[in-house]
């Protein structure tokens, strides 16, 4: 379908009174997207909905079941709401370090943008059929990967980590071929913007300077208004993106999250975690952990993520050179300006990670050698493949007088004791009170993260028609820092079979 062709949409559903549409991305014009309708899933049913995401939108609690909303039909790719202008956006990107050319929303459709009490939010369905950017893909998403994306989006949000949100999953019996036959689902995602680094790369690499500039101006106006007043707004935008990306990387590293596919088309211009595929939370701590079984080189290993984000920022900077030149020729000085703009990434990442680690250690004050103390703790954990989440959580209950359960996690007791003695001295130096420290630590060291095996259990049940585990897990993950003793089973060590779980790009 050509970008200009008028989409032939099914009769739209009357718009729920609560929804006021803006559709500012649609207004950018046909160089940025293709308008087209979704292809509805047959006989859709709800798998799960997120009350918390609905609250973000300011929607009524019963939105999913209100007959006048037709939400199940709309969010399964049926006729859209009146005034929604479904479209697929075009982007390009570097995949695994190599220029991949044009990509785009191959199975995602932006339904549009609505006003919410929390500002304008875009609604996007993923798995709603083929688009002009589908390449070899079928435009569908399977239930398995949709549950993973849905649960992890919401889990990350409740961990306090910037992310796109997930409002709902709809399932269907429609068969979809992956390694095996599976069934289709659609996830509805919510974010202020789904613009990726790859959107900028697209217009830069395809020699479309006017569109590149329109995109940058759009992002500045709606998402980074403070950059407008800078001497060079585009360098300011690049720097602002670098800073947000740095904070996001510190958050990922601190919580032990591995994204798995940090291609430039999977990095958000807003510094949000986006595109949950073969992600994983660390179990036993291995800095070299590779969660994506398709990533044979380990390019996106846990410890490499901060460096990869910087690599991606260089790709973004490259794409933005014509903008940073401010209408003039791109010269060496332009390159210097671009490099200068992303330079703060390193210090912001290091500073934020240090602050996160200090918080995880329960330190209320800052000292120069805190980073060393944290690094030695991480090295100790790595040496024994100590469970990343459980070890940090147990440290909250560690007291110098009674080393307790965290010490039991280490075979090399002398090494643990030597570190614990330094930790005790450091705590004493700030007059730390164990009970207060423990409470502080429990607010930053989660008890519950979405480990692969938890997700897998929910997926297997859902594939057999039981969505109870998915919904239950969502509730538990909405309070990751609370004890929730009744759900302690979700905070246990991974079972042996979790080691053999393979998560790939196939979704
Ligand atoms: P990902 O690696 O999931 O971020 O996807 C990379 C590109 O492939 C994006 O342009 C996606 O829209 C597209 N894509 C992935 N899976 C499918 C699919 N099943 N159908 C169509 N396009 C897809
Ligand atoms: Mg992607």
PDB file of N, CA, C and O in Angstrom, residues 328-356:
ATOM      1  N   UNK A 328      24.318  24.271   7.863  1.00  0.00           N
ATOM      2  CA  UNK A 328      25.608  24.396   7.183  1.00  0.00           C
ATOM      3  C   UNK A 328      26.136  23.034   6.753  1.00  0.00           C
ATOM      4  O   UNK A 328      25.427  22.031   6.821  1.00  0.00           O
ATOM      5  N   UNK A 329      27.368  23.021   6.262  1.00  0.00           N
ATOM      6  CA  UNK A 329      28.026  21.772   5.877  1.00  0.00           C
ATOM      7  C   UNK A 329      28.357  20.959   7.126  1.00  0.00           C
ATOM      8  O   UNK A 329      28.642  21.530   8.180  1.00  0.00           O
ATOM      9  N   UNK A 330      28.338  19.648   6.974  1.00  0.00           N
ATOM     10  CA  UNK A 330      28.818  18.804   8.071  1.00  0.00           C
ATOM     11  C   UNK A 330      30.337  18.792   8.006  1.00  0.00           C
ATOM     12  O   UNK A 330      30.919  18.359   7.013  1.00  0.00           O
ATOM     13  N   UNK A 331      30.965  19.317   9.030  1.00  0.00           N
ATOM     14  CA  UNK A 331      32.432  19.385   9.065  1.00  0.00           C
ATOM     15  C   UNK A 331      32.942  18.620  10.283  1.00  0.00           C
ATOM     16  O   UNK A 331      32.145  18.050  11.044  1.00  0.00           O
ATOM     17  N   UNK A 332      34.248  18.646  10.447  1.00  0.00           N
ATOM     18  CA  UNK A 332      34.838  17.996  11.610  1.00  0.00           C
ATOM     19  C   UNK A 332      34.302  18.630  12.903  1.00  0.00           C
ATOM     20  O   UNK A 332      34.078  17.944  13.902  1.00  0.00           O
ATOM     21  N   UNK A 333      34.057  19.928  12.815  1.00  0.00           N
ATOM     22  CA  UNK A 333      33.544  20.638  14.001  1.00  0.00           C
ATOM     23  C   UNK A 333      32.148  20.126  14.369  1.00  0.00           C
ATOM     24  O   UNK A 333      31.802  20.044  15.553  1.00  0.00           O
ATOM     25  N   UNK A 334      31.368  19.761  13.350  1.00  0.00           N
ATOM     26  CA  UNK A 334      30.032  19.200  13.621  1.00  0.00           C
ATOM     27  C   UNK A 334      30.185  17.894  14.384  1.00  0.00           C
ATOM     28  O   UNK A 334      29.472  17.632  15.360  1.00  0.00           O
ATOM     29  N   UNK A 335      31.125  17.077  13.904  1.00  0.00           N
ATOM     30  CA  UNK A 335      31.391  15.809  14.569  1.00  0.00           C
ATOM     31  C   UNK A 335      31.815  16.020  16.016  1.00  0.00           C
ATOM     32  O   UNK A 335      31.377  15.288  16.913  1.00  0.00           O
ATOM     33  N   UNK A 336      32.640  17.027  16.218  1.00  0.00           N
ATOM     34  CA  UNK A 336      33.088  17.323  17.589  1.00  0.00           C
ATOM     35  C   UNK A 336      31.906  17.711  18.477  1.00  0.00           C
ATOM     36  O   UNK A 336      31.815  17.282  19.630  1.00  0.00           O
ATOM     37  N   UNK A 337      31.007  18.517  17.904  1.00  0.00           N
ATOM     38  CA  UNK A 337      29.821  18.918  18.675  1.00  0.00           C
ATOM     39  C   UNK A 337      28.970  17.706  19.051  1.00  0.00           C
ATOM     40  O   UNK A 337      28.461  17.602  20.173  1.00  0.00           O
ATOM     41  N   UNK A 338      28.825  16.795  18.091  1.00  0.00           N
ATOM     42  CA  UNK A 338      28.020  15.593  18.330  1.00  0.00           C
ATOM     43  C   UNK A 338      28.673  14.734  19.415  1.00  0.00           C
ATOM     44  O   UNK A 338      27.991  14.230  20.319  1.00  0.00           O
ATOM     45  N   UNK A 339      29.989  14.588  19.311  1.00  0.00           N
ATOM     46  CA  UNK A 339      30.692  13.779  20.315  1.00  0.00           C
ATOM     47  C   UNK A 339      30.590  14.418  21.701  1.00  0.00           C
ATOM     48  O   UNK A 339      30.419  13.721  22.707  1.00  0.00           O
ATOM     49  N   UNK A 340      30.675  15.723  21.705  1.00  0.00           N
ATOM     50  CA  UNK A 340      30.550  16.461  22.959  1.00  0.00           C
ATOM     51  C   UNK A 340      29.159  16.226  23.577  1.00  0.00           C
ATOM     52  O   UNK A 340      29.018  16.132  24.788  1.00  0.00           O
ATOM     53  N   UNK A 341      28.173  16.136  22.710  1.00  0.00           N
ATOM     54  CA  UNK A 341      26.786  15.965  23.191  1.00  0.00           C
ATOM     55  C   UNK A 341      26.592  14.612  23.866  1.00  0.00           C
ATOM     56  O   UNK A 341      25.822  14.496  24.827  1.00  0.00           O
ATOM     57  N   UNK A 342      27.268  13.589  23.356  1.00  0.00           N
ATOM     58  CA  UNK A 342      27.051  12.277  23.984  1.00  0.00           C
ATOM     59  C   UNK A 342      28.074  11.984  25.087  1.00  0.00           C
ATOM     60  O   UNK A 342      27.917  11.014  25.833  1.00  0.00           O
ATOM     61  N   UNK A 343      29.071  12.843  25.192  1.00  0.00           N
ATOM     62  CA  UNK A 343      30.109  12.640  26.214  1.00  0.00           C
ATOM     63  C   UNK A 343      29.523  12.469  27.633  1.00  0.00           C
ATOM     64  O   UNK A 343      29.984  11.605  28.394  1.00  0.00           O
ATOM     65  N   UNK A 344      28.516  13.256  28.025  1.00  0.00           N
ATOM     66  CA  UNK A 344      27.992  13.117  29.397  1.00  0.00           C
ATOM     67  C   UNK A 344      27.460  11.722  29.709  1.00  0.00           C
ATOM     68  O   UNK A 344      27.260  11.380  30.880  1.00  0.00           O
ATOM     69  N   UNK A 345      27.211  10.924  28.658  1.00  0.00           N
ATOM     70  CA  UNK A 345      26.696   9.570  28.901  1.00  0.00           C
ATOM     71  C   UNK A 345      27.535   8.838  29.950  1.00  0.00           C
ATOM     72  O   UNK A 345      27.002   8.242  30.891  1.00  0.00           O
ATOM     73  N   UNK A 346      28.860   8.902  29.775  1.00  0.00           N
ATOM     74  CA  UNK A 346      29.741   8.095  30.627  1.00  0.00           C
ATOM     75  C   UNK A 346      29.621   8.506  32.097  1.00  0.00           C
ATOM     76  O   UNK A 346      29.465   7.659  32.978  1.00  0.00           O
ATOM     77  N   UNK A 347      29.681   9.807  32.329  1.00  0.00           N
ATOM     78  CA  UNK A 347      29.638  10.278  33.723  1.00  0.00           C
ATOM     79  C   UNK A 347      28.251  10.060  34.334  1.00  0.00           C
ATOM     80  O   UNK A 347      28.134   9.694  35.508  1.00  0.00           O
ATOM     81  N   UNK A 348      27.202  10.275  33.527  1.00  0.00           N
ATOM     82  CA  UNK A 348      25.850  10.086  34.063  1.00  0.00           C
ATOM     83  C   UNK A 348      25.619   8.612  34.374  1.00  0.00           C
ATOM     84  O   UNK A 348      25.082   8.253  35.426  1.00  0.00           O
ATOM     85  N   UNK A 349      26.071   7.747  33.463  1.00  0.00           N
ATOM     86  CA  UNK A 349      25.919   6.317  33.726  1.00  0.00           C
ATOM     87  C   UNK A 349      26.676   5.917  34.992  1.00  0.00           C
ATOM     88  O   UNK A 349      26.112   5.296  35.902  1.00  0.00           O
ATOM     89  N   UNK A 350      27.951   6.300  35.058  1.00  0.00           N
ATOM     90  CA  UNK A 350      28.786   5.903  36.208  1.00  0.00           C
ATOM     91  C   UNK A 350      28.209   6.471  37.507  1.00  0.00           C
ATOM     92  O   UNK A 350      28.112   5.768  38.519  1.00  0.00           O
ATOM     93  N   UNK A 351      27.818   7.735  37.467  1.00  0.00           N
ATOM     94  CA  UNK A 351      27.297   8.379  38.673  1.00  0.00           C
ATOM     95  C   UNK A 351      25.981   7.765  39.118  1.00  0.00           C
ATOM     96  O   UNK A 351      25.748   7.541  40.321  1.00  0.00           O
ATOM     97  N   UNK A 352      25.107   7.476  38.140  1.00  0.00           N
ATOM     98  CA  UNK A 352      23.798   6.914  38.494  1.00  0.00           C
ATOM     99  C   UNK A 352      23.962   5.491  39.004  1.00  0.00           C
ATOM    100  O   UNK A 352      23.340   5.102  40.004  1.00  0.00           O
ATOM    101  N   UNK A 353      24.817   4.728  38.333  1.00  0.00           N
ATOM    102  CA  UNK A 353      25.016   3.346  38.791  1.00  0.00           C
ATOM    103  C   UNK A 353      25.606   3.344  40.206  1.00  0.00           C
ATOM    104  O   UNK A 353      25.182   2.560  41.069  1.00  0.00           O
ATOM    105  N   UNK A 354      26.553   4.240  40.436  1.00  0.00           N
ATOM    106  CA  UNK A 354      27.152   4.311  41.770  1.00  0.00           C
ATOM    107  C   UNK A 354      26.085   4.644  42.819  1.00  0.00           C
ATOM    108  O   UNK A 354      26.039   4.038  43.889  1.00  0.00           O
ATOM    109  N   UNK A 355      25.216   5.579  42.478  1.00  0.00           N
ATOM    110  CA  UNK A 355      24.142   5.937  43.415  1.00  0.00           C
ATOM    111  C   UNK A 355      23.205   4.749  43.643  1.00  0.00           C
ATOM    112  O   UNK A 355      22.780   4.477  44.775  1.00  0.00           O
ATOM    113  N   UNK A 356      22.898   4.030  42.569  1.00  0.00           N
ATOM    114  CA  UNK A 356      22.024   2.861  42.700  1.00  0.00           C
ATOM    115  C   UNK A 356      22.682   1.797  43.595  1.00  0.00           C
ATOM    116  O   UNK A 356      22.034   1.180  44.434  1.00  0.00           O
TER     117      UNK A 356
END
